[in-house]
Amino acid sequence: MVGKNCFAMASDRRLGVQLQTIATDFQRISKIHDRVFLGLSGLATDAQTLYQRLVFRHKLYQLREERDMKPETFANLVSALLYEKRFGPYFCQPVIAGLGDEDKPFICTMDSIGAKELAKDFVVAGTASESLYGACESMFKEDMEPEELFETVSQALLSSVDRDCLSGWGGHVYVVTPTEVKERILKGRMD
Amino acid sequence: MECVFGLVGNDFAIVAADTSAVHSILVHKSNEDKIMILDSHKLIAASGESGDRVQFTEYIQKNVALYQFRNGIPLTTAAAANFTRGELATALRKNPYFVNILLAGYDKETGPSLFYIDYIATLHKVDKGAFGYGSYFSLAMMDRHYHSGMTVEEAIDLVDKCIMEIRSRLVVAPPNFVIKIVDKDGAREYAWRESVKDAAVPLA
């Protein structure tokens, strides 16, 4: 979700195999660099493989260009990597968020074959995406400060995952401003 | 049918696995050791397709040994787990291995650790984990009785509780289990829990 010169990314913490919960501390959001974050929902093995490939590509980019990737560029890279596997796809839906030039927040999501969906306000992915759309649409306000953005994102996440049996077991929220990254863990319904 | 489970204690990790080798309705043997000692301080408990299980774990064991020969130092448990996941992930879209793995190890710097690696190469570091139909019972018992920093006696007691639960509640419960432990003194067999004894086979 986008705020005033900042953005927040939130995920749940469940790692499950259909009905069985394996772990309640799974990290779904990863840092690519200080100003770009990637959240990967879907099949855990493909999320881990895709994350490793993206970090590899970004490190190569850093060596060649001697700078970090812009979030728009990174989103294009993710889209290209996903479409490469058009007929044998990675079963993940990524959410990309970053601070671009002049600290302007950038967010986008894509489907599992790389169809980008840019938005000005919020993007969602995962099994609870329909609930998340509803919760975010009703709670979102323009130009929220980081603290208010954190509250909004947390409430939207917790209320949506409570309606989905495959999501939940707590929450991870990252609030990123030009100067700092705040990571917080949410206590939610553990069921 | 195949039950594998494990947990992490205060400075050790324990894994237990059933020991039946089954093909459809026939039990070939009930003393098949499914927990391989990967190197001096690592254990790999594997369940799944028997051919894949043996071939894949031996492949990992030999590659871990090769690393130690080439580089003079052993891999950490996390490194071995990531290597295993990489091999499973590479094979996944071509010729997948149907093996579920619990990798337990002890490192001097970081202490004991347990890694859950399922057959589609999902890797996660856990305090307690289980595979198979037995997991429905052993995970529930561990959720109830596990706490961090357990002693060996408490952990063995919990492992025995899980085995009792599997024996009494799983319809095709395996009769025998093997328990192996890894701590600062290395990886070794701890005990067998047998209720059916196989006739000893003279080694070829």
Tab-separated table of C-alpha atoms in Angstrom, chain A residues 30-151:
chain	number	residue	atom	x	y	z
A	30	SER	CA	12.313	-10.265	1.068
A	31	LYS	CA	14.508	-7.235	0.626
A	32	ILE	CA	16.141	-6.866	-2.772
A	33	HIS	CA	17.882	-3.678	-1.753
A	34	ASP	CA	17.171	-0.865	0.708
A	35	ARG	CA	14.478	0.657	-1.476
A	36	VAL	CA	12.893	-2.367	-3.197
A	37	PHE	CA	10.963	-5.143	-1.485
A	38	LEU	CA	9.516	-8.287	-3.000
A	39	GLY	CA	6.672	-10.357	-1.590
A	40	LEU	CA	6.029	-13.778	-3.102
A	41	SER	CA	2.809	-15.671	-2.463
A	42	GLY	CA	1.930	-19.084	-3.838
A	43	LEU	CA	3.975	-22.281	-3.972
A	44	ALA	CA	6.803	-21.979	-1.434
A	45	THR	CA	9.366	-23.881	-3.480
A	46	ASP	CA	8.825	-21.667	-6.541
A	47	ALA	CA	8.906	-18.559	-4.321
A	48	GLN	CA	12.301	-19.647	-2.949
A	49	THR	CA	13.684	-20.522	-6.410
A	50	LEU	CA	12.401	-17.293	-7.947
A	51	TYR	CA	13.796	-15.225	-5.070
A	52	GLN	CA	17.237	-16.828	-5.500
A	53	ARG	CA	17.205	-16.171	-9.274
A	54	LEU	CA	16.143	-12.545	-8.766
A	55	VAL	CA	18.791	-11.840	-6.139
A	56	PHE	CA	21.350	-13.335	-8.535
A	57	ARG	CA	20.198	-11.099	-11.402
A	58	HIS	CA	20.129	-8.038	-9.178
A	59	LYS	CA	23.642	-8.680	-7.864
A	60	LEU	CA	24.907	-8.966	-11.458
A	61	TYR	CA	23.108	-5.709	-12.289
A	62	GLN	CA	24.773	-4.017	-9.293
A	63	LEU	CA	28.198	-5.206	-10.451
A	64	ARG	CA	27.664	-4.022	-14.030
A	65	GLU	CA	25.791	-0.773	-13.433
A	66	GLU	CA	27.355	0.098	-10.056
A	67	ARG	CA	23.966	1.110	-8.687
A	68	ASP	CA	20.756	-0.452	-7.362
A	69	MET	CA	17.839	-1.326	-9.626
A	70	LYS	CA	14.908	1.037	-9.803
A	71	PRO	CA	11.617	-0.576	-8.746
A	72	GLU	CA	10.129	-0.176	-12.240
A	73	THR	CA	13.151	-1.938	-13.742
A	74	PHE	CA	12.940	-4.697	-11.144
A	75	ALA	CA	9.270	-5.230	-11.882
A	76	ASN	CA	10.117	-5.627	-15.572
A	77	LEU	CA	12.804	-8.173	-14.664
A	78	VAL	CA	10.349	-10.209	-12.578
A	79	SER	CA	7.777	-10.081	-15.356
A	80	ALA	CA	10.360	-11.270	-17.917
A	81	LEU	CA	11.564	-14.134	-15.719
A	82	LEU	CA	7.997	-15.306	-15.160
A	83	TYR	CA	7.018	-15.136	-18.837
A	84	GLU	CA	10.140	-17.144	-19.778
A	85	LYS	CA	8.346	-20.060	-18.146
A	86	ARG	CA	5.059	-19.367	-19.930
A	87	PHE	CA	4.332	-23.062	-20.615
A	88	GLY	CA	5.691	-24.435	-17.340
A	89	PRO	CA	5.198	-21.507	-14.963
A	90	TYR	CA	6.370	-20.689	-11.479
A	91	PHE	CA	3.277	-20.926	-9.288
A	92	CYS	CA	3.832	-17.583	-7.520
A	93	GLN	CA	2.183	-14.204	-7.508
A	94	PRO	CA	4.746	-11.509	-6.699
A	95	VAL	CA	4.073	-8.146	-5.114
A	96	ILE	CA	6.777	-5.578	-5.743
A	97	ALA	CA	7.105	-2.303	-3.875
A	98	GLY	CA	9.845	0.275	-3.922
A	99	LEU	CA	10.830	3.907	-3.650
A	100	GLY	CA	11.751	5.271	-7.074
A	101	ASP	CA	13.224	8.578	-8.163
A	102	GLU	CA	12.540	11.476	-5.795
A	103	ASP	CA	11.285	8.936	-3.226
A	104	LYS	CA	8.094	8.358	-5.145
A	105	PRO	CA	6.562	5.038	-4.006
A	106	PHE	CA	5.994	2.394	-6.687
A	107	ILE	CA	3.876	-0.738	-6.273
A	108	CYS	CA	2.813	-3.469	-8.618
A	109	THR	CA	1.658	-7.066	-8.631
A	110	MET	CA	1.573	-9.704	-11.348
A	111	ASP	CA	0.023	-13.064	-12.048
A	112	SER	CA	2.090	-16.210	-12.291
A	113	ILE	CA	3.035	-15.595	-15.930
A	114	GLY	CA	4.170	-12.023	-15.472
A	115	ALA	CA	1.189	-9.838	-16.379
A	116	LYS	CA	1.963	-6.614	-14.538
A	117	GLU	CA	-0.736	-4.711	-12.725
A	118	LEU	CA	0.353	-1.222	-11.667
A	119	ALA	CA	-1.652	0.715	-9.150
A	120	LYS	CA	-1.491	4.067	-7.426
A	121	ASP	CA	-2.994	2.969	-4.123
A	122	PHE	CA	-2.643	-0.715	-3.229
A	123	VAL	CA	-1.974	-4.152	-4.703
A	124	VAL	CA	-2.779	-7.592	-3.283
A	125	ALA	CA	-1.954	-11.233	-3.983
A	126	GLY	CA	-2.538	-14.667	-2.513
A	127	THR	CA	-5.373	-16.962	-1.515
A	128	ALA	CA	-7.089	-14.173	0.421
A	129	SER	CA	-6.786	-11.644	-2.419
A	130	GLU	CA	-10.510	-11.065	-2.844
A	131	SER	CA	-10.905	-10.269	0.847
A	132	LEU	CA	-7.812	-8.092	0.688
A	133	TYR	CA	-9.214	-6.067	-2.221
A	134	GLY	CA	-12.328	-5.327	-0.215
A	135	ALA	CA	-10.511	-4.486	3.006
A	136	CYS	CA	-7.933	-2.257	1.321
A	137	GLU	CA	-10.522	-0.451	-0.816
A	138	SER	CA	-12.542	0.506	2.234
A	139	MET	CA	-9.627	1.393	4.526
A	140	PHE	CA	-7.320	3.191	2.079
A	141	LYS	CA	-6.802	6.945	2.233
A	142	GLU	CA	-4.509	9.112	0.097
A	143	ASP	CA	-1.188	10.371	1.508
A	144	MET	CA	-1.092	8.535	4.824
A	145	GLU	CA	1.905	9.076	7.093
A	146	PRO	CA	3.967	5.967	7.962
A	147	GLU	CA	2.339	5.352	11.353
A	148	GLU	CA	-1.202	5.606	10.016
A	149	LEU	CA	-0.211	3.517	6.976
A	150	PHE	CA	1.067	0.788	9.297
A	151	GLU	CA	-2.253	0.725	11.186
